[in-house]
CSV table of C-alpha atoms and ligand atoms in Angstrom, one decimal:
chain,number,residue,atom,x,y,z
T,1,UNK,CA,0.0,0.0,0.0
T,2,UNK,CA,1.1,3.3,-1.3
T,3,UNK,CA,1.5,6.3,2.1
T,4,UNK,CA,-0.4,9.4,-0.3
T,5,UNK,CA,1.1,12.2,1.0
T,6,UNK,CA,-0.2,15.7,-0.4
T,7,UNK,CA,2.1,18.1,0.2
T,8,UNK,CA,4.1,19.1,-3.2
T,9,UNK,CA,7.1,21.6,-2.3
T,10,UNK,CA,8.2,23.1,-5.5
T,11,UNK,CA,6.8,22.9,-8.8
T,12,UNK,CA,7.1,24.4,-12.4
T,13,UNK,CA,4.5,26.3,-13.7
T,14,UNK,CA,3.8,27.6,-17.5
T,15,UNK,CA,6.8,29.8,-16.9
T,16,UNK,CA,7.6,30.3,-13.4
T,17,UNK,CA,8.4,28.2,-10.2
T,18,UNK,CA,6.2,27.9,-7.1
T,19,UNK,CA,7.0,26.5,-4.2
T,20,UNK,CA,5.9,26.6,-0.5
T,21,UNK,CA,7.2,29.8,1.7
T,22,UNK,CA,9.0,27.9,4.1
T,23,UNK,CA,9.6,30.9,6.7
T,24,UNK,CA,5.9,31.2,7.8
T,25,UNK,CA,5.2,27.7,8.5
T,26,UNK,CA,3.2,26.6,10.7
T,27,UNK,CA,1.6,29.5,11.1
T,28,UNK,CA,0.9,29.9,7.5
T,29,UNK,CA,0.7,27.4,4.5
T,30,UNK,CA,1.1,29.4,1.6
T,31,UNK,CA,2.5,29.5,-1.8
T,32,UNK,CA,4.8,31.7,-3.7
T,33,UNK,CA,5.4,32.1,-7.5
T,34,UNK,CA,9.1,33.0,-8.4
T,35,UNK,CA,9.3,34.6,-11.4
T,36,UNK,CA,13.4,35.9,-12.2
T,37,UNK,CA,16.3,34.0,-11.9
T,38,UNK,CA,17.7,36.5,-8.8
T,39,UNK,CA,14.3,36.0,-7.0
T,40,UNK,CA,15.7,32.9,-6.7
T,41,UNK,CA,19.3,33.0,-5.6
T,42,UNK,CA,17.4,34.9,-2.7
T,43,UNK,CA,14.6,32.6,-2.1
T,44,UNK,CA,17.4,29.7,-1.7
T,45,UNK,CA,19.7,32.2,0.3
T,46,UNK,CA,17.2,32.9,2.7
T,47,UNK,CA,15.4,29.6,3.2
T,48,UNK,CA,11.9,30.8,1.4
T,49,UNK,CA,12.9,26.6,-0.2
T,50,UNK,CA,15.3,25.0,2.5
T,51,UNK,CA,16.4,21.1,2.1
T,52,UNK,CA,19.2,19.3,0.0
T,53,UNK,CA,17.0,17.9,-3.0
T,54,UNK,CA,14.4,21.0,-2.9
T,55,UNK,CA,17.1,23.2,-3.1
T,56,UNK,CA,18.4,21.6,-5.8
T,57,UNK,CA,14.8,21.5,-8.1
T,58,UNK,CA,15.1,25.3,-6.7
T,59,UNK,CA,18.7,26.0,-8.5
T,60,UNK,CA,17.4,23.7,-11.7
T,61,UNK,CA,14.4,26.0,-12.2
T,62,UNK,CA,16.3,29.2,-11.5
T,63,UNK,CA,18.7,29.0,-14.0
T,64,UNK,CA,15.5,28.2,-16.6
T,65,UNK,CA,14.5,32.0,-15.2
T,66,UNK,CA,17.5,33.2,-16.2
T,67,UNK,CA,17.7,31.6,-19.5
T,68,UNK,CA,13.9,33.2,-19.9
T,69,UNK,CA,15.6,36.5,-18.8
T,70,UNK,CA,18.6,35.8,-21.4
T,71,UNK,CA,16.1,34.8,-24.3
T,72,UNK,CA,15.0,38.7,-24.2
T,73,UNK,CA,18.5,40.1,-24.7
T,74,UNK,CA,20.3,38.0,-26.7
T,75,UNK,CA,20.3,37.2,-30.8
T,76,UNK,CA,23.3,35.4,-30.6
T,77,UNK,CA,23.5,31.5,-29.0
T,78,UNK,CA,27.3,31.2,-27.8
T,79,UNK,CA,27.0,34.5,-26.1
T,80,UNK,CA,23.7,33.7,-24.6
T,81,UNK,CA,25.6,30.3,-23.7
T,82,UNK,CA,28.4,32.0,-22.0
T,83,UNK,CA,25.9,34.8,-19.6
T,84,UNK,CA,24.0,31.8,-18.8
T,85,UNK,CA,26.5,29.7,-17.7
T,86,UNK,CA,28.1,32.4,-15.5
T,87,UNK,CA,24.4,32.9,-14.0
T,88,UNK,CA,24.2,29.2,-13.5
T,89,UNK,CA,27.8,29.3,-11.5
T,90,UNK,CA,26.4,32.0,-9.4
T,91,UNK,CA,23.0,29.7,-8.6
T,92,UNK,CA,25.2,27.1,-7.3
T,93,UNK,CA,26.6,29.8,-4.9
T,94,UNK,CA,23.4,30.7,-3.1
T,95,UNK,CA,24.2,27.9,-0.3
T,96,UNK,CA,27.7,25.8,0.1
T,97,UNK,CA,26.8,22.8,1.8
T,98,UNK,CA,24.0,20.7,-0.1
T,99,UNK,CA,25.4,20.0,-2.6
T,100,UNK,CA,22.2,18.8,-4.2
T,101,UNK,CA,22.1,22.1,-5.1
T,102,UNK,CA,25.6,22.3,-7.3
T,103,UNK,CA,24.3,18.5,-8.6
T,104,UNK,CA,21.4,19.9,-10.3
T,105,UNK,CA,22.6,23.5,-11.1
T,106,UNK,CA,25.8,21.2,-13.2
T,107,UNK,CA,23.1,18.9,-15.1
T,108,UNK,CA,21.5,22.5,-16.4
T,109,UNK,CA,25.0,23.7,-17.5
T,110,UNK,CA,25.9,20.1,-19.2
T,111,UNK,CA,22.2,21.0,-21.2
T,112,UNK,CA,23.3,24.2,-22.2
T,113,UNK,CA,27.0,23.3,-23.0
T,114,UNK,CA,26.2,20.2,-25.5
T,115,UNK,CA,22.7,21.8,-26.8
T,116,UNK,CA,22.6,22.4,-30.5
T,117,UNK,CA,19.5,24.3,-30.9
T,118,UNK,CA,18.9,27.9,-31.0
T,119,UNK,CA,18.0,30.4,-27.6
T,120,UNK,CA,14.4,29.1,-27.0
T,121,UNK,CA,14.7,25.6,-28.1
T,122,UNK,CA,17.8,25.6,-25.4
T,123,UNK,CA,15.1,27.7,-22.6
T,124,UNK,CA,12.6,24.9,-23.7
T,125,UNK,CA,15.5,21.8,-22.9
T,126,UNK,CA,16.0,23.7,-19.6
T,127,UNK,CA,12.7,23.8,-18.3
T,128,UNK,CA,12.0,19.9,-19.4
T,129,UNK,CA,14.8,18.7,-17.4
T,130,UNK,CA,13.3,21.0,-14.5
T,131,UNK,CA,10.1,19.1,-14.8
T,132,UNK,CA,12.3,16.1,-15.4
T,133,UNK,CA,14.4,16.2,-11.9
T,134,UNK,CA,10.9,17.2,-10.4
T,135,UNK,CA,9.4,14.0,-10.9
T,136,UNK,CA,12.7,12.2,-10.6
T,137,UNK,CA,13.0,13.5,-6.5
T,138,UNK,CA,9.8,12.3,-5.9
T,139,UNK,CA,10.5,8.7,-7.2
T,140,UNK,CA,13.5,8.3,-5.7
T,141,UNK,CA,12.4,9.6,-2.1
T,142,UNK,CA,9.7,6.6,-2.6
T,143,UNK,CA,12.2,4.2,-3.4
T,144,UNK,CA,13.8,5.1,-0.3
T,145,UNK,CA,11.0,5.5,1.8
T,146,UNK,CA,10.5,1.7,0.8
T,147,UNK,CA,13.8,0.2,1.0
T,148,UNK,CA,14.3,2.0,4.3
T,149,UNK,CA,11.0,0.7,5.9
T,150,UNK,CA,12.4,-2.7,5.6
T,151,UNK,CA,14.5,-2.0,8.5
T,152,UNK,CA,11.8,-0.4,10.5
T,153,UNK,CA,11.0,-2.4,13.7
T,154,UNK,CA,7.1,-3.4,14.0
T,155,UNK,CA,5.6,-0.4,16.8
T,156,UNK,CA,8.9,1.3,16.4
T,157,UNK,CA,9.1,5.0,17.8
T,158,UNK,CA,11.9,6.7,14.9
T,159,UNK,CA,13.6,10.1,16.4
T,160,UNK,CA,14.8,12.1,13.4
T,161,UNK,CA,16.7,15.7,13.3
T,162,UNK,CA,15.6,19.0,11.3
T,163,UNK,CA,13.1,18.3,8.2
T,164,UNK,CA,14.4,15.6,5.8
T,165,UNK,CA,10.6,15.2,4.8
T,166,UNK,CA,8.0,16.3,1.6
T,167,UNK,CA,9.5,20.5,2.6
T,168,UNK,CA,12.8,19.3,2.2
T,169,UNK,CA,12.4,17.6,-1.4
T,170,UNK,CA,9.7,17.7,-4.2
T,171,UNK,CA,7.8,15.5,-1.9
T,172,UNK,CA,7.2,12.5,0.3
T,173,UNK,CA,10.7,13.4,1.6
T,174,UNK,CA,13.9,11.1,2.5
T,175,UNK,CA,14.2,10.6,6.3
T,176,UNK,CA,10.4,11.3,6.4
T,177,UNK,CA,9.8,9.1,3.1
T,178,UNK,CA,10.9,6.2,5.2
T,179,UNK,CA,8.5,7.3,8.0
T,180,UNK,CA,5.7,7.4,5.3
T,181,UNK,CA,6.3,4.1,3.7
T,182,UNK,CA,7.0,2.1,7.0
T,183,UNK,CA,3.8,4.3,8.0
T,184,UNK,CA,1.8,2.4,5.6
T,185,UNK,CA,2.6,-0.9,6.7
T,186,UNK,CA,2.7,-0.7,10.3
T,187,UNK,CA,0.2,2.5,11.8
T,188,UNK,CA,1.7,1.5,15.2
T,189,UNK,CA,5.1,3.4,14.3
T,190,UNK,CA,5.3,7.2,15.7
T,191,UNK,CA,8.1,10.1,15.6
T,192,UNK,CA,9.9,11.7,18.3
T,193,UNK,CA,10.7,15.2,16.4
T,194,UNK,CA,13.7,17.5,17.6
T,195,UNK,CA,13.1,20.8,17.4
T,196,UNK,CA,16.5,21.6,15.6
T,197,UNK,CA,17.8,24.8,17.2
T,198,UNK,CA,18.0,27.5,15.7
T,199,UNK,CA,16.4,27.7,12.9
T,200,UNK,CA,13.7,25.1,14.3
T,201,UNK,CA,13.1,22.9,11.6
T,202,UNK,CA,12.3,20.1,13.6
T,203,UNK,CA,9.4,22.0,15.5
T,204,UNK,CA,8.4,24.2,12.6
T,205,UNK,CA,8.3,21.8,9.3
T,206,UNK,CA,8.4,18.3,10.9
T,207,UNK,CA,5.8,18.3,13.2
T,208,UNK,CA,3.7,20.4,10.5
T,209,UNK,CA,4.1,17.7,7.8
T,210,UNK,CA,3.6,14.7,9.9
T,211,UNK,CA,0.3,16.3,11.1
T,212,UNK,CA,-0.9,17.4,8.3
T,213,UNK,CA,-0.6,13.4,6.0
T,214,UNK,CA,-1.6,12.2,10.1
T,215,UNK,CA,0.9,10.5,11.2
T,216,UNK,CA,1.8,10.3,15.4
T,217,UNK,CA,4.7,12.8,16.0
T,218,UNK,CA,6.2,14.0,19.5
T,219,UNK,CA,8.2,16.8,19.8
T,220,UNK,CA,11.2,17.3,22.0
T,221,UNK,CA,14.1,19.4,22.6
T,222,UNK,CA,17.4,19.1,21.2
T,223,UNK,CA,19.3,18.1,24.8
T,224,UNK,CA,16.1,15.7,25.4
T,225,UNK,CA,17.3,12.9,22.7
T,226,UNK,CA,19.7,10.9,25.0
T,227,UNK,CA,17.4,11.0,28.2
T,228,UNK,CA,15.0,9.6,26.0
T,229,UNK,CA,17.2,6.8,24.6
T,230,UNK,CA,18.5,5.6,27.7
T,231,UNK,CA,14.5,5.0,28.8
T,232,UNK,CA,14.5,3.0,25.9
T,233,UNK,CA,11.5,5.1,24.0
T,234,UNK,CA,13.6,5.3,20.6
T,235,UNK,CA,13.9,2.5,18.6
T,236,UNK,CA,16.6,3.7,15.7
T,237,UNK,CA,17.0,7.1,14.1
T,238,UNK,CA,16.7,8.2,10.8
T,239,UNK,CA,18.2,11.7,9.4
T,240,UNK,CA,18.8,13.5,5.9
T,241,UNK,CA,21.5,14.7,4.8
T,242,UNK,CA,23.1,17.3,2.8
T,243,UNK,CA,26.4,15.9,1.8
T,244,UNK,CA,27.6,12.9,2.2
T,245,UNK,CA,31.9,12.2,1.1
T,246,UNK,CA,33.4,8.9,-0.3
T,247,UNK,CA,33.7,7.4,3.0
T,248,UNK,CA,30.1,7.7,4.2
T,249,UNK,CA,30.8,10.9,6.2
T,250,UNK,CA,27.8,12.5,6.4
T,251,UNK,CA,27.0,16.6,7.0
T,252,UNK,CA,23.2,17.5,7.8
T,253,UNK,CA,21.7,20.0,10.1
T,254,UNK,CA,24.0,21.0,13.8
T,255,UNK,CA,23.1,19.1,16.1
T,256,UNK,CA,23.3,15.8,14.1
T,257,UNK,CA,26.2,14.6,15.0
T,258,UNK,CA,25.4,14.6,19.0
T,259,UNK,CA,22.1,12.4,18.3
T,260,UNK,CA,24.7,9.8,16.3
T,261,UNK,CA,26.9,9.8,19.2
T,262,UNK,CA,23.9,9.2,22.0
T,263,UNK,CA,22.4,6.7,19.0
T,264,UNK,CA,25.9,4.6,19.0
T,265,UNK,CA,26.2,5.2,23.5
T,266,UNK,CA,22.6,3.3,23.5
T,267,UNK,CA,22.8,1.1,20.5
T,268,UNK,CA,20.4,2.5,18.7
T,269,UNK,CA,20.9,1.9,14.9
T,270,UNK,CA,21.5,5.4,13.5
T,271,UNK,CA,20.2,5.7,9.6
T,272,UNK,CA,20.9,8.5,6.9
T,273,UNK,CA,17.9,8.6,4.1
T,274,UNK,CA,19.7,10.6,1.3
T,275,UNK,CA,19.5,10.3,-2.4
T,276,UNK,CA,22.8,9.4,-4.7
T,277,UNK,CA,22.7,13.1,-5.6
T,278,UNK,CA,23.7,13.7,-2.4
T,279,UNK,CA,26.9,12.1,-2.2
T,280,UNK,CA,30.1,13.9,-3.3
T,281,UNK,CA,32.4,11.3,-4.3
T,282,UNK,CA,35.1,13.8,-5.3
T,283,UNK,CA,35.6,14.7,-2.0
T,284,UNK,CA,37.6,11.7,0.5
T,285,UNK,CA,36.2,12.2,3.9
T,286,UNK,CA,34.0,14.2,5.9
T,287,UNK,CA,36.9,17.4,6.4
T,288,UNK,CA,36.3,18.4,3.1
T,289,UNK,CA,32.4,19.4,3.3
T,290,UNK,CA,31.9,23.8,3.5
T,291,UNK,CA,30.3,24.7,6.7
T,292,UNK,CA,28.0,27.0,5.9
T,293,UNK,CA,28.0,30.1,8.8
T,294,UNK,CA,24.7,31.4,9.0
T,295,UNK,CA,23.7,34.8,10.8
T,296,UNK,CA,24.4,35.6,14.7
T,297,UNK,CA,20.5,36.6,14.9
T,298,UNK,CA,19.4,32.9,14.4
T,299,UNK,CA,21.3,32.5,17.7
T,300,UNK,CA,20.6,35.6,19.5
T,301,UNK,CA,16.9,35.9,19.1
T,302,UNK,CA,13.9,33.9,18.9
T,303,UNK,CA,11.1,35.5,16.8
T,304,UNK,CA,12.6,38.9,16.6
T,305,UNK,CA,13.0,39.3,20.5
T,306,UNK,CA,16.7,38.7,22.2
T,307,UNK,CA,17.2,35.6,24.4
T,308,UNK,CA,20.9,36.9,25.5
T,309,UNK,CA,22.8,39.7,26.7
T,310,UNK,CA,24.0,42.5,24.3
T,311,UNK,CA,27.8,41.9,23.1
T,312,UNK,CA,28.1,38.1,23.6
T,313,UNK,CA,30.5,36.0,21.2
T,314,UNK,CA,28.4,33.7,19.0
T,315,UNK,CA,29.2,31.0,16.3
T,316,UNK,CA,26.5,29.7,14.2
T,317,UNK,CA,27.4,26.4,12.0
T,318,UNK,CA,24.3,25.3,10.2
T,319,UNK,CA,25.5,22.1,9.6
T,320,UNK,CA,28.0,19.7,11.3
T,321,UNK,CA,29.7,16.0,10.0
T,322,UNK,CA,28.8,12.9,11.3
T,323,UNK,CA,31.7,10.8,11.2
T,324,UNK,CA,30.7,7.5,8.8
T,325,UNK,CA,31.0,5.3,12.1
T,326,UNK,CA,28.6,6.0,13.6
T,327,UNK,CA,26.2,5.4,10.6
T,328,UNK,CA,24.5,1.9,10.9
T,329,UNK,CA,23.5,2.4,7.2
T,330,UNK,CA,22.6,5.0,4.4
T,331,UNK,CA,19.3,4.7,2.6
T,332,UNK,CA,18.9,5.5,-1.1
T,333,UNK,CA,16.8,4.8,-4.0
T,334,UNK,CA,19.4,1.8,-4.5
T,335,UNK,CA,19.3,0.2,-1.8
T,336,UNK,CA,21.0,0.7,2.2
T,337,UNK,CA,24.2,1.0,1.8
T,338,UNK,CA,26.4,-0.6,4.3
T,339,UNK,CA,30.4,-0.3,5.6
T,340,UNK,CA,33.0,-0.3,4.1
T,341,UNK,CA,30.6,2.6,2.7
T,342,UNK,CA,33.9,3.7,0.1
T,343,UNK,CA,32.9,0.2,-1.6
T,344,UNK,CA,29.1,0.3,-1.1
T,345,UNK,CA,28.7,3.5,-2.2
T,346,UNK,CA,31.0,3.2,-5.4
T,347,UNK,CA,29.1,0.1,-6.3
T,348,UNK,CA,25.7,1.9,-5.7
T,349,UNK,CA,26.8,4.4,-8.4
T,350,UNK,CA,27.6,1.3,-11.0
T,351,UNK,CA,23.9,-0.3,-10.4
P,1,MRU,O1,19.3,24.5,6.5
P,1,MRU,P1,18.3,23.5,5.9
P,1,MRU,O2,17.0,23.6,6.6
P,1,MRU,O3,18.3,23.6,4.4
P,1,MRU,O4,18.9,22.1,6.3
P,1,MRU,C1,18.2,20.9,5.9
P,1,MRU,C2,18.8,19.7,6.5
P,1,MRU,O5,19.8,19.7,7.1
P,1,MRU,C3,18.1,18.5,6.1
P,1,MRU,O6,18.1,17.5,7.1
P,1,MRU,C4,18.8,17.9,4.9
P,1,MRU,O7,18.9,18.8,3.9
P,1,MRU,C5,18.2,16.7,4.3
P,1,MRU,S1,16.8,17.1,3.4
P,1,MRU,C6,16.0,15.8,2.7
């Protein structure tokens, strides 16, 4: 049985991309139509579309808005080729660490390298492998949702970190595709939901989604995970991720790495859901992955009111590494991959 889940983040449109405003959740569910390629950039820089693969679709359909934009100045196709190409460079700037992002912005620029046809038949090829990668994400996340419910205990409570669900991708989601599909076998399983300081994905966009398609979902603090392992409520724990290196190092949201550490302390198997797209296998390990830094107010205030004392230091990592031992297994759309993950997941890109 098929988990029907009806939330679709980001979607083409005639000639424009819409996609769900991701800052107002929950307390608004509303669309928004972006309509020039630097809308864009900014709607990925400030999180309007947040998540590996839907930031990816996101960079795919804002370089077709550029190439819309180029269609109206330029006669001539290699110098459209060349402004386009340096737009579609800059895209792949708008965040460093998914690199699902840079995956998708590159399969444009391949398209408008090796196209033959003239401007518009190049804006049409653009837009078609938008569409293309659209329905592609939401495939894969059900091929991963399925593969990874396999490994879901009957009645099992799954903690999970940030949003890796339907907000993070196209739809159905990765670490929340697995919830879905082992949802839809077994309606005994529930989430335990952190809230993801600071940008509170986890309380914002996890709980919403899970309520909204109905499935059971508790929320709890970031420093609660452990306490609750050691009562033995959490049964395994399943993340996204937003790079993952050669040797199964995996970067996702701050805050990861501590659940894998408590995970491995109780013996809790500790899961990644990510598709292929997300693993950088020109990178070795882990150390290589950009940081991204985001701003000291994410820290310092919670809905626009301060939470500290004027003049304090602050760092703000959004994302930190977990090191590939303390990963039980990484689920794609080709299966789990296990250790030695440098052989597993070289294979997994043969299949
Ligand atoms: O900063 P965000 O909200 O874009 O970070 C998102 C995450 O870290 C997700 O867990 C990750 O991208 C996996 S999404 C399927």
């Amino acid at each position: 049985m098929e988990f029907k889940s009806k939330i679709k983040t980001i979607e083409w449109v005639d000639n424009y991309s819409k996609m769900v405003d991701q800052t107002v959740i929950p307390y608004e569910y509303k669309f928004i139509n972006v309509t020039t390629g630097d809308n864009m950039f900014h709607a990925i820089r400030d999180m309007i579309v947040r998540g590996a693969p839907a930031i990816g679709i996101a960079g795919a359909h804002g370089i077709v808005l550029y190439a819309q934009e180029g269609a109206k100045k330029f006669t001539n196709v290699e110098d459209f080729k060349i402004w386009l190409i340096d737009k579609a460079e800059y895209m792949k700037t708008s965040r460093p660490t998914a690199v699902n992002l840079m995956w998708a912005c590159q399969k444009q620029i391949e398209i408008i390298r090796n196209s033959k046809s003239d401007i518009n038949g190049i804006v049409e090829e653009l837009k078609q492998n938008g569409i293309k990668l659209e329905n592609e994400d939401i495939e894969i996340n059900k091929k991963i949702g399925d593969y990874g419910a396999e490994v879901v205990p009957k009645g099992a409570t799954i903690l999970t970190h940030c949003n890796a669900g339907a907000l993070a991708t196209v739809g159905y989601g990765t670490a929340l595709g697995v919830v879905r599909s082992a949802y839809a076998k077994d309606n005994t399983i529930q989430v335990f939901a952190d809230e993801t300081r600071p940008r509170q994905q986890g309380a914002r966009i996890t709980t919403f989604e899970l309520a909204m398609d109905g499935i059971p979902v508790t929320l709890i603090t970031d420093g609660m995970c452990s306490y609750f392992m050691s009562k033995g409520m959490i049964d395994m724990v399943v993340v996204g991720a937003d790079r993952i290196a050669a040797n199964g190092d995996t970067a996702n949201k701050i805050g990861t790495y501590t659940v894998a550490i408590a995970a491995k302390y109780h013996n809790i198997p500790f899961y990644i859901a990510a598709p292929l797209s997300t693993i950088d296998t020109s990178i070795k390990t882990g150390k290589e992955i950009p940081i991204e830094e985001r701003s000291h107010e994410e820290v310092t205030h919670i809905n626009g009111k301060r939470i500290c004392a004027e003049g304090v230091n602050i760092i703000n990592p959004g994302f930190d590494v977990t090191p590939h031992e303390l990963i039980a297994g990484i689920i794609t759309e080709k299966g789990i991959l296990r250790p030695d993950y440098n052989k597993s997941i070289s294979e997994a890109f043969e299949k």
